Amino acid sequence: KFFRPGSNGICLLLYGSVGVGKSVFARGFIRSMIGSPAEIVPSPSFMLEQTYSGPQLPFDQITVRHFDLYRLQDKVSDVDLQALGLPQALKNDICLIEWPEKGK
């Protein structure tokens, strides 16, 4: 799913079961956006979030932020999402969110 939550933010919600290819898609998307096909793009499963920038991005102030909410408890509170910086990222950055149903 795709939606534009803020004036500059773009968000891709990546749904699917384990092993369906969410991280593979995110890796290819990030490499394309930052203009670096060889960029190492680890899964953010343990860090919860990884941030990238590069010359291919359309605006000077925009970064790509990759979130993976899989490890979080069933439903995450607004306070937890705030601590991750997700609300601000949704307003300003290009966000890829794996397991977005955890953040509802």
Coordinates of C-alpha atoms in Angstrom, one line a residue:
K1 CA 0.0 0.0 0.0
F2 CA 1.1 3.5 -0.7
F3 CA 0.0 6.8 0.9
R4 CA 1.3 10.4 1.3
P5 CA 0.8 11.2 5.0
G6 CA 2.3 14.8 5.0
S7 CA 3.2 17.5 2.6
N8 CA 6.6 16.1 1.7
G9 CA 6.4 12.6 3.2
I10 CA 5.8 9.4 1.2
C11 CA 5.1 6.1 2.8
L12 CA 5.1 2.5 1.5
L13 CA 3.4 0.0 3.8
L14 CA 4.9 -3.5 3.2
Y15 CA 2.4 -6.2 4.2
G16 CA 2.9 -10.0 3.9
S17 CA 3.9 -13.1 5.8
V18 CA 7.5 -13.9 6.8
G19 CA 9.6 -14.7 3.8
V20 CA 7.3 -13.1 1.2
G21 CA 10.0 -10.5 0.1
K22 CA 9.3 -7.3 2.0
S23 CA 12.9 -6.8 2.9
V24 CA 14.1 -7.7 -0.6
F25 CA 11.7 -5.1 -2.1
A26 CA 12.9 -2.5 0.4
R27 CA 16.5 -3.2 -0.3
G28 CA 16.0 -2.7 -4.1
F29 CA 13.9 0.4 -3.6
I30 CA 16.5 2.0 -1.2
R31 CA 19.4 1.2 -3.5
S32 CA 17.6 2.7 -6.4
M33 CA 16.5 5.9 -4.5
I34 CA 20.0 6.6 -3.2
G35 CA 21.7 5.8 -6.5
S36 CA 24.0 3.1 -5.1
P37 CA 23.3 -0.5 -6.4
A38 CA 26.0 -1.9 -4.2
E39 CA 24.9 -0.2 -1.0
I40 CA 24.7 -2.6 2.0
V41 CA 21.1 -2.4 3.2
P42 CA 20.6 -4.5 6.3
S43 CA 17.2 -5.5 7.6
P44 CA 16.2 -3.1 10.4
S45 CA 14.6 -6.0 12.3
F46 CA 16.9 -5.5 15.3
M47 CA 17.5 -1.8 15.1
L48 CA 13.9 -1.1 14.2
E49 CA 14.9 1.7 11.8
Q50 CA 17.7 2.4 9.3
T51 CA 18.2 5.8 7.6
Y52 CA 19.6 6.5 4.1
S53 CA 20.4 9.5 2.0
G54 CA 22.0 9.9 -1.4
P55 CA 22.3 12.1 -4.5
Q56 CA 19.3 10.5 -6.3
L57 CA 16.8 11.7 -3.8
P58 CA 14.5 14.4 -5.2
F59 CA 14.8 16.9 -2.4
D60 CA 17.8 18.1 -0.4
Q61 CA 16.1 17.5 3.0
I62 CA 14.5 14.1 2.3
T63 CA 15.9 10.8 3.5
V64 CA 14.7 7.2 3.1
R65 CA 13.8 5.6 6.4
H66 CA 13.2 1.9 6.6
F67 CA 11.2 0.7 9.6
D68 CA 10.6 -2.9 10.6
L69 CA 8.0 -3.3 13.4
Y70 CA 8.0 -7.1 13.5
R71 CA 9.8 -7.4 16.8
L72 CA 7.4 -5.1 18.6
Q73 CA 4.5 -6.3 20.7
D74 CA 1.1 -7.0 19.2
K75 CA 0.1 -3.3 19.2
V76 CA 2.4 -0.4 19.7
S77 CA 1.4 2.7 21.6
D78 CA 1.6 6.2 20.2
V79 CA 4.4 6.9 22.7
D80 CA 6.4 4.0 21.3
L81 CA 5.9 5.2 17.7
Q82 CA 6.8 8.8 18.8
A83 CA 10.1 7.4 20.4
L84 CA 10.9 5.8 17.0
G85 CA 10.5 9.1 15.3
L86 CA 7.8 7.7 13.0
P87 CA 5.3 10.6 13.1
Q88 CA 8.0 13.1 12.1
A89 CA 9.4 10.8 9.4
L90 CA 6.0 10.4 7.9
K91 CA 5.7 14.2 7.5
N92 CA 9.2 14.7 5.9
D93 CA 10.8 11.6 4.6
I94 CA 10.3 8.6 2.3
C95 CA 9.3 5.7 4.7
L96 CA 9.2 2.0 4.1
I97 CA 7.4 0.2 6.9
E98 CA 7.5 -3.5 7.2
W99 CA 4.8 -5.0 9.4
P100 CA 2.8 -1.8 9.7
E101 CA -0.1 -3.6 11.3
K102 CA 1.9 -3.6 14.5
G103 CA 1.7 0.2 14.6
K104 CA -2.0 0.6 14.2

